[in-house]
Each structure stands twice: as structure tokens, then as C-alpha cells.
Amino acid sequence: MRQAADAAEEVTNSRPLEFLARAGFAASGVLHFLVGAIAIRLAMGGNGSADVSGAVAELAGQPAGPFLLWSCFAACAALAVWQAGDAIFDFNHLSTKKKAGKKARAVAQALVYAALALTFFSFARGTGSGDDNRQRATDLTITIMQAPGGTAVLVVVGLAVAVTGVAYGIRGFRKSFEKHLVLPSSPPARTAVTILGVVGYVAKGTVLLLTGLLIVIADVQLHPEQSTGLDGGLKALRDQPFGIYVLAAVGSGLICYGLYMVVRGRLARM
């Protein structure tokens, strides 16, 4: 059993897997860039689904779509495995409290990138769709509401998403993301990475906070049609006074976050 564990740890820390895992950060960056671009398009009166499925659908429509989809699938799957390896094998030298926090964060990241990998996989196989994301989010909310304890579950989920958004915003303002990077020695390059990170984290925090609040509001008011996911949240933002300008600013921030994640793929402390 010990030999099997050692072999698994060696695989999760191998150079080939690290290379692919770094590419996973870049793949996530591409998705955020596309979501930001779609958000700006919506602010200008255009169409599109400003969420992960909509972004992957746009990627699939490119000339090299199949290659990009399979490459992003492999990269996100590798990053999910890398994060899972961190959760299982790393942080054991830390205190119990810090170790639990680090491992929990690694597990959450592994689940996020596994979900991204599955999305890329479904589109690569031709079974994914970027349409009707708003309706799917509403249908999922209705299904959970009808289950025993579903209302409480949705409130907890919504609050968790909102709190995560606040945490992202704080991380941006405090620049605490820098501790996860090997920053370049050039002052201009270092400043550029910091600006991308600050703007990007604040923008992503804003959209997560908005999405979480919409889930809670829909649940408390028993109006599941108001729980429309990221795409519906951004479109609701567009419909507010001065919403097109705020939406364009949020979209620009998500583009910055996408660029930051691409850079992170190169500079991350793995």
C-alpha cells in the first residue's frame, strides 16, 4: 500500500503533469477572457451566453476548435489531478488548522477544474451546448427547491458563492495572490502582473457575488426564474441604470483576469 501511495505521489509531482497543469491555468484564462468579451458584447447590444458553456461554445466555433477543446480538456484534467495530489499528499508539515484549510482549498480547486474538464470533454465529443444556459439554471433551481431541504441547500449554496466572491475581491485589493507567483524581476513586468491580478480578482469577485445573491433572492422569494446563473446575472446587471457601463467594466475586468491566469500558468508556484 505504501509503495502504491509513493508511486501516486511521484506521478502527481512529475514534470510532464506539471507542464499540463500549468496549461490548465491558461485554459481557464482563455475561458475568462471569452466570458469577458461576451459581456462587453452584451453591453454593446449584442448576443451571447456570458458563462463557461457560452465561452466553450465560442471556442468550439473556431477553425481549430476540436484541437483547442481536446487540449483544454487535457490541461484542465491534469490541473485537477495536480490539485487532488496536493490535497492528498501535501501540507502535512503545517499545523492541523492550516493543513485542513489548505487541503480543503485544494479539493475545491480540483473539483472546479474537473468540472471544466468535463465541459470541454462534452463539447469536444459534440454533446455540449452553449444555448439556454439561463433556462438550465432555472430548471436546476426548481429541482433542488422541490427536494426535501432544498430551500436550505440553495440558501447555503448562494451564500457560499457570494462569500467566495467577497474573498476574491479582498484577495485582489490585498494583492495576496502574489504569494502564489514567482514574480518577474523586471519592475514593469511585475507591475503589469499585479495590475492584471488586482483588476481581475475584483471583477471575478463581483460576478460571483452577484450570482450568489441572485440564488439567495430567488430562493427566499420562491421565484426560481430569478436564479439564472452567471449569464442571467450579467444580463440582469445590464438592465439596471448605467448597467451597460458597469457590465462593460466587469467584462473588461474578466478579460484582465483571463490574461492574469494565462500569466499564472507561467509564473505559478506549483
JSON list of N, CA and C in Angstrom, two decimals, residues 83 86-88 90-91 96-112:
[
{"chain": "A", "resi": 83, "resn": "GLN", "atom": "N", "xyz": [-4.11, 19.25, -8.34]},
{"chain": "A", "resi": 83, "resn": "GLN", "atom": "CA", "xyz": [-4.71, 19.80, -7.12]},
{"chain": "A", "resi": 83, "resn": "GLN", "atom": "C", "xyz": [-5.14, 18.67, -6.18]},
{"chain": "A", "resi": 86, "resn": "ASP", "atom": "N", "xyz": [-2.15, 17.56, -4.37]},
{"chain": "A", "resi": 86, "resn": "ASP", "atom": "CA", "xyz": [-1.85, 18.49, -3.27]},
{"chain": "A", "resi": 86, "resn": "ASP", "atom": "C", "xyz": [-2.72, 18.19, -2.05]},
{"chain": "A", "resi": 87, "resn": "ALA", "atom": "N", "xyz": [-4.01, 17.95, -2.31]},
{"chain": "A", "resi": 87, "resn": "ALA", "atom": "CA", "xyz": [-4.93, 17.69, -1.20]},
{"chain": "A", "resi": 87, "resn": "ALA", "atom": "C", "xyz": [-4.57, 16.41, -0.45]},
{"chain": "A", "resi": 88, "resn": "ILE", "atom": "N", "xyz": [-4.06, 15.43, -1.16]},
{"chain": "A", "resi": 88, "resn": "ILE", "atom": "CA", "xyz": [-3.78, 14.14, -0.53]},
{"chain": "A", "resi": 88, "resn": "ILE", "atom": "C", "xyz": [-2.39, 14.10, 0.11]},
{"chain": "A", "resi": 90, "resn": "ASP", "atom": "N", "xyz": [0.22, 16.81, 0.17]},
{"chain": "A", "resi": 90, "resn": "ASP", "atom": "CA", "xyz": [0.96, 18.00, 0.60]},
{"chain": "A", "resi": 90, "resn": "ASP", "atom": "C", "xyz": [0.39, 18.60, 1.88]},
{"chain": "A", "resi": 91, "resn": "PHE", "atom": "N", "xyz": [1.10, 19.60, 2.38]},
{"chain": "A", "resi": 91, "resn": "PHE", "atom": "CA", "xyz": [0.71, 20.41, 3.55]},
{"chain": "A", "resi": 91, "resn": "PHE", "atom": "C", "xyz": [0.75, 19.65, 4.87]},
{"chain": "A", "resi": 96, "resn": "THR", "atom": "N", "xyz": [-2.53, 21.65, 12.27]},
{"chain": "A", "resi": 96, "resn": "THR", "atom": "CA", "xyz": [-3.80, 20.99, 11.89]},
{"chain": "A", "resi": 96, "resn": "THR", "atom": "C", "xyz": [-4.76, 21.97, 11.23]},
{"chain": "A", "resi": 97, "resn": "LYS", "atom": "N", "xyz": [-4.90, 23.17, 11.80]},
{"chain": "A", "resi": 97, "resn": "LYS", "atom": "CA", "xyz": [-5.84, 24.14, 11.27]},
{"chain": "A", "resi": 97, "resn": "LYS", "atom": "C", "xyz": [-5.44, 24.60, 9.88]},
{"chain": "A", "resi": 98, "resn": "LYS", "atom": "N", "xyz": [-4.16, 24.96, 9.72]},
{"chain": "A", "resi": 98, "resn": "LYS", "atom": "CA", "xyz": [-3.70, 25.43, 8.41]},
{"chain": "A", "resi": 98, "resn": "LYS", "atom": "C", "xyz": [-3.73, 24.31, 7.38]},
{"chain": "A", "resi": 99, "resn": "LYS", "atom": "N", "xyz": [-3.38, 23.10, 7.82]},
{"chain": "A", "resi": 99, "resn": "LYS", "atom": "CA", "xyz": [-3.38, 21.95, 6.91]},
{"chain": "A", "resi": 99, "resn": "LYS", "atom": "C", "xyz": [-4.79, 21.69, 6.39]},
{"chain": "A", "resi": 100, "resn": "ALA", "atom": "N", "xyz": [-5.77, 21.74, 7.28]},
{"chain": "A", "resi": 100, "resn": "ALA", "atom": "CA", "xyz": [-7.16, 21.50, 6.87]},
{"chain": "A", "resi": 100, "resn": "ALA", "atom": "C", "xyz": [-7.62, 22.54, 5.87]},
{"chain": "A", "resi": 101, "resn": "GLY", "atom": "N", "xyz": [-7.26, 23.81, 6.11]},
{"chain": "A", "resi": 101, "resn": "GLY", "atom": "CA", "xyz": [-7.66, 24.88, 5.19]},
{"chain": "A", "resi": 101, "resn": "GLY", "atom": "C", "xyz": [-7.02, 24.72, 3.82]},
{"chain": "A", "resi": 102, "resn": "LYS", "atom": "N", "xyz": [-5.72, 24.42, 3.79]},
{"chain": "A", "resi": 102, "resn": "LYS", "atom": "CA", "xyz": [-5.02, 24.25, 2.52]},
{"chain": "A", "resi": 102, "resn": "LYS", "atom": "C", "xyz": [-5.56, 23.05, 1.75]},
{"chain": "A", "resi": 103, "resn": "LYS", "atom": "N", "xyz": [-5.80, 21.96, 2.44]},
{"chain": "A", "resi": 103, "resn": "LYS", "atom": "CA", "xyz": [-6.30, 20.76, 1.77]},
{"chain": "A", "resi": 103, "resn": "LYS", "atom": "C", "xyz": [-7.71, 20.99, 1.24]},
{"chain": "A", "resi": 104, "resn": "ALA", "atom": "N", "xyz": [-8.54, 21.68, 2.02]},
{"chain": "A", "resi": 104, "resn": "ALA", "atom": "CA", "xyz": [-9.91, 21.96, 1.57]},
{"chain": "A", "resi": 104, "resn": "ALA", "atom": "C", "xyz": [-9.89, 22.83, 0.31]},
{"chain": "A", "resi": 105, "resn": "ARG", "atom": "N", "xyz": [-9.00, 23.81, 0.30]},
{"chain": "A", "resi": 105, "resn": "ARG", "atom": "CA", "xyz": [-8.90, 24.68, -0.87]},
{"chain": "A", "resi": 105, "resn": "ARG", "atom": "C", "xyz": [-8.44, 23.88, -2.10]},
{"chain": "A", "resi": 106, "resn": "ALA", "atom": "N", "xyz": [-7.48, 22.96, -1.89]},
{"chain": "A", "resi": 106, "resn": "ALA", "atom": "CA", "xyz": [-7.00, 22.14, -3.00]},
{"chain": "A", "resi": 106, "resn": "ALA", "atom": "C", "xyz": [-8.12, 21.23, -3.52]},
{"chain": "A", "resi": 107, "resn": "VAL", "atom": "N", "xyz": [-8.93, 20.68, -2.63]},
{"chain": "A", "resi": 107, "resn": "VAL", "atom": "CA", "xyz": [-10.05, 19.85, -3.05]},
{"chain": "A", "resi": 107, "resn": "VAL", "atom": "C", "xyz": [-11.04, 20.66, -3.88]},
{"chain": "A", "resi": 108, "resn": "ALA", "atom": "N", "xyz": [-11.35, 21.88, -3.40]},
{"chain": "A", "resi": 108, "resn": "ALA", "atom": "CA", "xyz": [-12.28, 22.73, -4.13]},
{"chain": "A", "resi": 108, "resn": "ALA", "atom": "C", "xyz": [-11.75, 23.07, -5.52]},
{"chain": "A", "resi": 109, "resn": "GLN", "atom": "N", "xyz": [-10.46, 23.38, -5.60]},
{"chain": "A", "resi": 109, "resn": "GLN", "atom": "CA", "xyz": [-9.86, 23.69, -6.90]},
{"chain": "A", "resi": 109, "resn": "GLN", "atom": "C", "xyz": [-9.87, 22.46, -7.81]},
{"chain": "A", "resi": 110, "resn": "ALA", "atom": "N", "xyz": [-9.62, 21.29, -7.23]},
{"chain": "A", "resi": 110, "resn": "ALA", "atom": "CA", "xyz": [-9.66, 20.06, -8.04]},
{"chain": "A", "resi": 110, "resn": "ALA", "atom": "C", "xyz": [-11.04, 19.84, -8.62]},
{"chain": "A", "resi": 111, "resn": "LEU", "atom": "N", "xyz": [-12.08, 20.10, -7.84]},
{"chain": "A", "resi": 111, "resn": "LEU", "atom": "CA", "xyz": [-13.45, 19.93, -8.33]},
{"chain": "A", "resi": 111, "resn": "LEU", "atom": "C", "xyz": [-13.78, 20.95, -9.41]},
{"chain": "A", "resi": 112, "resn": "VAL", "atom": "N", "xyz": [-13.32, 22.18, -9.24]},
{"chain": "A", "resi": 112, "resn": "VAL", "atom": "CA", "xyz": [-13.58, 23.22, -10.24]},
{"chain": "A", "resi": 112, "resn": "VAL", "atom": "C", "xyz": [-12.96, 22.85, -11.58]}
]
